[in-house]
Amino acid sequence: MTVKAGSQAHKELFCQQFIETHQNYDPETLPWPELDEAALARLRGVPFWQEVYHTERRAGAIVDAFTPQVSDPIVREAIALQGLEETRHAKLIRVLIDRYGLDATEQPLETFPNDLETAFIDFGFGECLDAFLGFGAFKTARQSAFLPEAMFDIFDVLMFEETRHIVFFINYMAWREKRRGHLAPTRALKSAWFYGRALRRLMGMVQRGQEPNDGRDFAVTQANMFLDGFSFRGFVEDCYRENARRMSAFDPDLMQPRLLPAVADLAVRGLRLWDQRRPRLERAA
Ligand SMILES: [Fe+2]
Ligand SMILES: [Fe+2]
């Protein structure tokens, strides 16, 4: 990285790149594939469309609400575009739901607090966590040919935009904190705290998904298909590798998420060591 984090040049770089890589498309006219009965059943069996739809609508609402409060013009222009993209994600999921007859309804959005910047930051860290785990999950699903490749090509458009969002967010945070005169250790602590909140929110969502009334028994039906031979270490490795692959598309002068890949790397090393030692430990026993 040759640009000084938090500088005027840094701000212009991360905003300009975000604005320049914005794509124009209409979710309605994407090349949606025809699905046979088996693929349709697999798609309908996925239990989280409702949650995904709600998350994207909520994302659009938070970013749109925050936009007019951003005082810097180029930062505001970029954030306005992100709002547009999030709203388009919701529309894309809506098209998917309607086209393939998926089971998901529109839930009311909560009212947001007056402090919209904190809501935006909370949401941003949440996106970083979701995207990192999503990279691994997406790879697993794609490899198992859970759905036709044409469908993954469409989801890839969405994944690319989410990757842009998190790169923008990480740079925005560094610029914001620098402007406020916060030092790197404070920033790292703050990130860890926000990631903790994001993780709790995610765990809450997973828990809700497991509630018996949900009625959709993903675990015993559809999931088996790509969870056969599932290994936790393999999953974390996929997240790590896919993160690196997707990040390599970005200008090396931009900052990238570091904390989650570092945690994943540490976890993989630990698990590898454990796997190597285990046979010896078993023999010894
Ligand atoms: Fe999104
Ligand atoms: Fe996003």
Short mmCIF file of C-alpha atoms and ligand atoms in Angstrom, two decimals:
data_model
loop_
_atom_site.label_atom_id
_atom_site.label_comp_id
_atom_site.label_asym_id
_atom_site.label_seq_id
_atom_site.Cartn_x
_atom_site.Cartn_y
_atom_site.Cartn_z
CA MET A 1 0.00 0.00 0.00
CA THR A 2 1.55 3.28 -1.14
CA VAL A 3 -1.27 5.65 -0.18
CA LYS A 4 -1.42 6.85 3.40
CA ALA A 5 -4.50 5.43 5.11
CA GLY A 6 -6.93 8.17 6.02
CA SER A 7 -5.40 10.74 3.68
CA GLN A 8 -7.30 12.77 1.11
CA ALA A 9 -5.70 10.65 -1.65
CA HIS A 10 -6.83 7.48 0.13
CA LYS A 11 -10.39 8.74 0.38
CA GLU A 12 -10.49 9.65 -3.30
CA LEU A 13 -9.02 6.29 -4.27
CA PHE A 14 -11.46 4.09 -2.37
CA CYS A 15 -14.50 6.15 -3.34
CA GLN A 16 -13.49 6.51 -6.99
CA GLN A 17 -12.82 2.79 -7.35
CA PHE A 18 -16.14 1.96 -5.80
CA ILE A 19 -18.01 4.35 -8.09
CA GLU A 20 -16.15 3.18 -11.21
CA THR A 21 -16.86 -0.51 -10.60
CA HIS A 22 -20.59 -0.02 -10.15
CA GLN A 23 -22.47 -2.08 -12.72
CA ASN A 24 -25.77 -1.43 -14.44
CA TYR A 25 -28.23 -4.29 -14.69
CA ASP A 26 -31.83 -5.10 -14.02
CA PRO A 27 -32.48 -8.23 -11.89
CA GLU A 28 -35.57 -9.00 -14.01
CA THR A 29 -33.59 -9.44 -17.20
CA LEU A 30 -30.67 -11.54 -15.88
CA PRO A 31 -30.28 -14.92 -17.65
CA TRP A 32 -32.33 -16.89 -15.10
CA PRO A 33 -32.10 -20.60 -15.93
CA GLU A 34 -34.99 -23.03 -16.25
CA LEU A 35 -34.81 -25.53 -13.39
CA ASP A 36 -35.88 -29.15 -13.54
CA GLU A 37 -38.02 -30.58 -10.74
CA ALA A 38 -35.04 -31.88 -8.75
CA ALA A 39 -33.13 -28.59 -8.83
CA LEU A 40 -36.33 -26.69 -8.04
CA ALA A 41 -36.91 -28.87 -5.01
CA ARG A 42 -33.36 -28.26 -3.82
CA LEU A 43 -33.71 -24.50 -4.27
CA ARG A 44 -37.06 -24.50 -2.44
CA GLY A 45 -35.59 -26.61 0.33
CA VAL A 46 -33.06 -23.94 1.27
CA PRO A 47 -34.50 -22.52 4.50
CA PHE A 48 -32.98 -19.06 4.51
CA TRP A 49 -34.54 -17.16 1.58
CA GLN A 50 -36.74 -15.23 3.95
CA GLU A 51 -33.71 -14.22 6.02
CA VAL A 52 -31.66 -13.29 2.93
CA TYR A 53 -34.52 -11.23 1.51
CA HIS A 54 -35.02 -9.42 4.79
CA THR A 55 -31.29 -8.79 5.26
CA GLU A 56 -31.00 -7.19 1.81
CA ARG A 57 -34.10 -5.00 2.30
CA ARG A 58 -32.78 -3.95 5.70
CA ALA A 59 -29.35 -3.22 4.21
CA GLY A 60 -30.88 -0.95 1.56
CA ALA A 61 -32.94 0.87 4.18
CA ILE A 62 -29.98 1.47 6.54
CA VAL A 63 -27.62 2.65 3.81
CA ASP A 64 -30.29 4.89 2.23
CA ALA A 65 -31.13 6.43 5.60
CA PHE A 66 -27.47 7.11 6.40
CA THR A 67 -26.59 8.60 2.97
CA PRO A 68 -27.99 12.15 3.46
CA GLN A 69 -26.07 12.44 6.76
CA VAL A 70 -22.67 11.92 5.10
CA SER A 71 -21.09 15.36 4.74
CA ASP A 72 -18.21 14.53 2.38
CA PRO A 73 -19.55 14.67 -1.21
CA ILE A 74 -17.50 11.85 -2.78
CA VAL A 75 -18.05 9.53 0.20
CA ARG A 76 -21.76 10.33 0.03
CA GLU A 77 -21.85 9.57 -3.69
CA ALA A 78 -20.26 6.15 -3.07
CA ILE A 79 -22.53 5.32 -0.15
CA ALA A 80 -25.58 6.35 -2.19
CA LEU A 81 -24.48 3.81 -4.82
CA GLN A 82 -24.12 1.12 -2.18
CA GLY A 83 -27.70 1.86 -1.07
CA LEU A 84 -28.83 1.44 -4.66
CA GLU A 85 -26.97 -1.87 -4.94
CA GLU A 86 -28.42 -3.22 -1.67
CA THR A 87 -31.94 -2.30 -2.79
CA ARG A 88 -31.21 -4.05 -6.09
CA HIS A 89 -30.04 -7.15 -4.17
CA ALA A 90 -33.42 -7.21 -2.43
CA LYS A 91 -35.09 -6.92 -5.81
CA LEU A 92 -32.91 -9.72 -7.21
CA ILE A 93 -33.93 -12.02 -4.34
CA ARG A 94 -37.57 -10.99 -4.86
CA VAL A 95 -37.32 -11.98 -8.54
CA LEU A 96 -35.78 -15.31 -7.47
CA ILE A 97 -38.59 -15.90 -4.95
CA ASP A 98 -41.35 -15.11 -7.44
CA ARG A 99 -39.81 -16.89 -10.38
CA TYR A 100 -39.16 -20.19 -8.62
CA GLY A 101 -42.03 -20.07 -6.13
CA LEU A 102 -39.88 -19.92 -3.00
CA ASP A 103 -41.36 -19.64 0.45
CA ALA A 104 -40.52 -16.16 1.77
CA THR A 105 -42.67 -13.25 2.81
CA GLU A 106 -41.89 -9.61 3.41
CA GLN A 107 -41.30 -8.86 7.09
CA PRO A 108 -41.64 -5.36 8.55
CA LEU A 109 -38.37 -3.46 8.97
CA GLU A 110 -37.42 -2.19 12.41
CA THR A 111 -37.18 1.54 12.99
CA PHE A 112 -33.56 2.65 13.00
CA PRO A 113 -31.97 4.65 15.81
CA ASN A 114 -31.19 8.33 15.38
CA ASP A 115 -27.50 7.47 15.34
CA LEU A 116 -27.50 6.14 11.80
CA GLU A 117 -23.74 6.04 11.53
CA THR A 118 -23.53 3.44 14.29
CA ALA A 119 -26.27 1.47 12.53
CA PHE A 120 -24.23 1.69 9.30
CA ILE A 121 -21.04 0.58 11.07
CA ASP A 122 -22.81 -2.31 12.80
CA PHE A 123 -24.22 -3.34 9.47
CA GLY A 124 -20.78 -3.00 7.80
CA PHE A 125 -19.03 -5.33 10.24
CA GLY A 126 -21.96 -7.72 9.89
CA GLU A 127 -21.42 -7.71 6.12
CA CYS A 128 -17.72 -8.47 6.54
CA LEU A 129 -18.54 -11.50 8.68
CA ASP A 130 -21.40 -12.71 6.44
CA ALA A 131 -19.32 -12.28 3.30
CA PHE A 132 -16.33 -14.14 4.71
CA LEU A 133 -18.46 -17.14 5.72
CA GLY A 134 -20.49 -16.76 2.52
CA PHE A 135 -17.32 -17.16 0.41
CA GLY A 136 -16.78 -20.64 1.83
CA ALA A 137 -20.44 -21.66 1.70
CA PHE A 138 -20.75 -20.45 -1.89
CA LYS A 139 -17.71 -22.47 -2.94
CA THR A 140 -19.04 -25.61 -1.24
CA ALA A 141 -22.47 -25.24 -2.86
CA ARG A 142 -21.00 -24.54 -6.27
CA GLN A 143 -18.63 -27.49 -6.12
CA SER A 144 -21.44 -29.86 -5.19
CA ALA A 145 -23.41 -28.67 -8.25
CA PHE A 146 -26.33 -28.07 -5.91
CA LEU A 147 -27.86 -25.89 -8.63
CA PRO A 148 -27.04 -25.35 -12.32
CA GLU A 149 -23.93 -23.28 -12.97
CA ALA A 150 -26.06 -20.53 -14.59
CA MET A 151 -27.63 -19.87 -11.20
CA PHE A 152 -24.24 -19.55 -9.50
CA ASP A 153 -23.21 -17.08 -12.21
CA ILE A 154 -26.12 -14.87 -11.12
CA PHE A 155 -25.27 -15.22 -7.42
CA ASP A 156 -21.69 -14.38 -8.33
CA VAL A 157 -22.81 -10.90 -9.43
CA LEU A 158 -24.19 -10.44 -5.93
CA MET A 159 -21.07 -11.87 -4.28
CA PHE A 160 -18.85 -9.51 -6.27
CA GLU A 161 -20.90 -6.54 -5.10
CA GLU A 162 -20.75 -7.69 -1.48
CA THR A 163 -16.97 -7.99 -1.80
CA ARG A 164 -16.85 -4.42 -3.11
CA HIS A 165 -19.00 -3.32 -0.18
CA ILE A 166 -16.71 -4.79 2.44
CA VAL A 167 -13.56 -3.41 0.79
CA PHE A 168 -15.23 0.01 0.69
CA PHE A 169 -16.32 -0.34 4.30
CA ILE A 170 -12.87 -1.31 5.62
CA ASN A 171 -11.35 1.71 3.87
CA TYR A 172 -14.16 3.99 4.99
CA MET A 173 -13.59 2.92 8.61
CA ALA A 174 -9.83 3.51 8.42
CA TRP A 175 -10.41 6.95 6.89
CA ARG A 176 -13.12 7.82 9.41
CA GLU A 177 -11.09 6.74 12.44
CA LYS A 178 -7.96 8.47 11.18
CA ARG A 179 -9.90 11.71 10.73
CA ARG A 180 -11.03 11.41 14.31
CA GLY A 181 -7.46 10.91 15.39
CA HIS A 182 -7.93 7.35 16.63
CA LEU A 183 -4.79 5.23 16.75
CA ALA A 184 -4.40 1.78 15.23
CA PRO A 185 -4.69 -0.20 18.52
CA THR A 186 -7.95 1.57 19.40
CA ARG A 187 -9.19 0.85 15.90
CA ALA A 188 -8.34 -2.86 16.21
CA LEU A 189 -10.13 -3.10 19.55
CA LYS A 190 -13.12 -1.36 18.11
CA SER A 191 -13.22 -3.78 15.17
CA ALA A 192 -13.08 -6.74 17.54
CA TRP A 193 -15.95 -5.29 19.55
CA PHE A 194 -18.10 -4.72 16.45
CA TYR A 195 -17.26 -8.22 15.16
CA GLY A 196 -18.44 -9.59 18.49
CA ARG A 197 -21.77 -7.87 17.99
CA ALA A 198 -22.01 -9.14 14.42
CA LEU A 199 -21.27 -12.68 15.58
CA ARG A 200 -23.96 -12.53 18.27
CA ARG A 201 -26.46 -11.33 15.69
CA LEU A 202 -25.47 -14.20 13.36
CA MET A 203 -25.76 -16.78 16.16
CA GLY A 204 -29.23 -15.41 16.94
CA MET A 205 -30.19 -15.90 13.32
CA VAL A 206 -28.86 -19.46 13.26
CA GLN A 207 -30.78 -20.20 16.45
CA ARG A 208 -34.00 -18.78 15.00
CA GLY A 209 -33.47 -20.97 11.93
CA GLN A 210 -33.37 -24.05 14.15
CA GLU A 211 -36.60 -23.32 15.97
CA PRO A 212 -38.95 -26.26 15.55
CA ASN A 213 -41.84 -24.21 14.16
CA ASP A 214 -39.80 -23.16 11.23
CA GLY A 215 -41.11 -26.33 9.63
CA ARG A 216 -38.40 -26.66 7.05
CA ASP A 217 -36.14 -29.51 7.85
CA PHE A 218 -33.06 -28.42 6.00
CA ALA A 219 -30.64 -30.37 8.14
CA VAL A 220 -31.96 -33.81 7.27
CA THR A 221 -32.91 -33.24 3.66
CA GLN A 222 -31.20 -30.77 1.38
CA ALA A 223 -28.10 -30.07 3.41
CA ASN A 224 -26.94 -33.67 3.25
CA MET A 225 -26.29 -33.21 -0.38
CA PHE A 226 -23.46 -30.80 0.11
CA LEU A 227 -22.69 -31.53 3.70
CA ASP A 228 -21.70 -35.10 2.92
CA GLY A 229 -18.06 -35.30 3.80
CA PHE A 230 -18.21 -31.80 5.29
CA SER A 231 -15.13 -30.89 7.22
CA PHE A 232 -14.90 -27.82 9.42
CA ARG A 233 -11.25 -27.36 8.59
CA GLY A 234 -12.03 -27.64 4.87
CA PHE A 235 -14.74 -25.02 5.23
CA VAL A 236 -12.47 -22.55 7.03
CA GLU A 237 -9.78 -23.20 4.43
CA ASP A 238 -12.30 -22.48 1.67
CA CYS A 239 -13.35 -19.22 3.34
CA TYR A 240 -9.71 -18.20 3.63
CA ARG A 241 -8.77 -19.15 0.09
CA GLU A 242 -11.88 -17.71 -1.53
CA ASN A 243 -11.40 -14.49 0.41
CA ALA A 244 -7.85 -14.22 -0.92
CA ARG A 245 -8.97 -15.02 -4.46
CA ARG A 246 -11.79 -12.48 -4.45
CA MET A 247 -9.62 -9.83 -2.81
CA SER A 248 -6.91 -10.24 -5.44
CA ALA A 249 -9.27 -8.49 -7.91
CA PHE A 250 -8.87 -5.22 -5.98
CA ASP A 251 -6.25 -2.52 -6.18
CA PRO A 252 -3.41 -3.42 -3.77
CA ASP A 253 -3.45 0.24 -2.69
CA LEU A 254 -6.80 -0.35 -1.02
CA MET A 255 -7.02 -1.74 2.48
CA GLN A 256 -8.64 -5.16 2.84
CA PRO A 257 -10.28 -7.00 5.74
CA ARG A 258 -7.48 -8.51 7.82
CA LEU A 259 -8.89 -9.66 11.12
CA LEU A 260 -11.15 -12.50 9.91
CA PRO A 261 -8.59 -13.99 7.49
CA ALA A 262 -6.00 -13.87 10.29
CA VAL A 263 -8.36 -15.66 12.71
CA ALA A 264 -9.21 -18.23 10.01
CA ASP A 265 -5.53 -18.80 9.22
CA LEU A 266 -4.78 -19.36 12.88
CA ALA A 267 -7.71 -21.76 13.23
CA VAL A 268 -6.61 -23.76 10.15
CA ARG A 269 -3.04 -24.06 11.46
CA GLY A 270 -4.36 -25.21 14.81
CA LEU A 271 -6.71 -27.75 13.24
CA ARG A 272 -3.97 -29.05 10.95
CA LEU A 273 -1.66 -29.55 13.89
CA TRP A 274 -4.45 -31.30 15.75
CA ASP A 275 -5.12 -33.59 12.77
CA GLN A 276 -1.40 -34.47 12.52
CA ARG A 277 -1.03 -35.17 16.21
CA ARG A 278 -4.23 -37.14 16.62
CA PRO A 279 -3.07 -40.45 15.10
CA ARG A 280 -0.01 -40.34 17.36
CA LEU A 281 -2.13 -39.56 20.38
CA GLU A 282 -4.49 -42.39 19.47
CA ARG A 283 -1.57 -44.83 19.09
CA ALA A 284 -0.18 -43.72 22.40
CA ALA A 285 -3.52 -44.36 24.04
FE FE B 1 -26.44 -6.89 -0.33
FE FE B 2 -23.67 -5.27 0.80
#
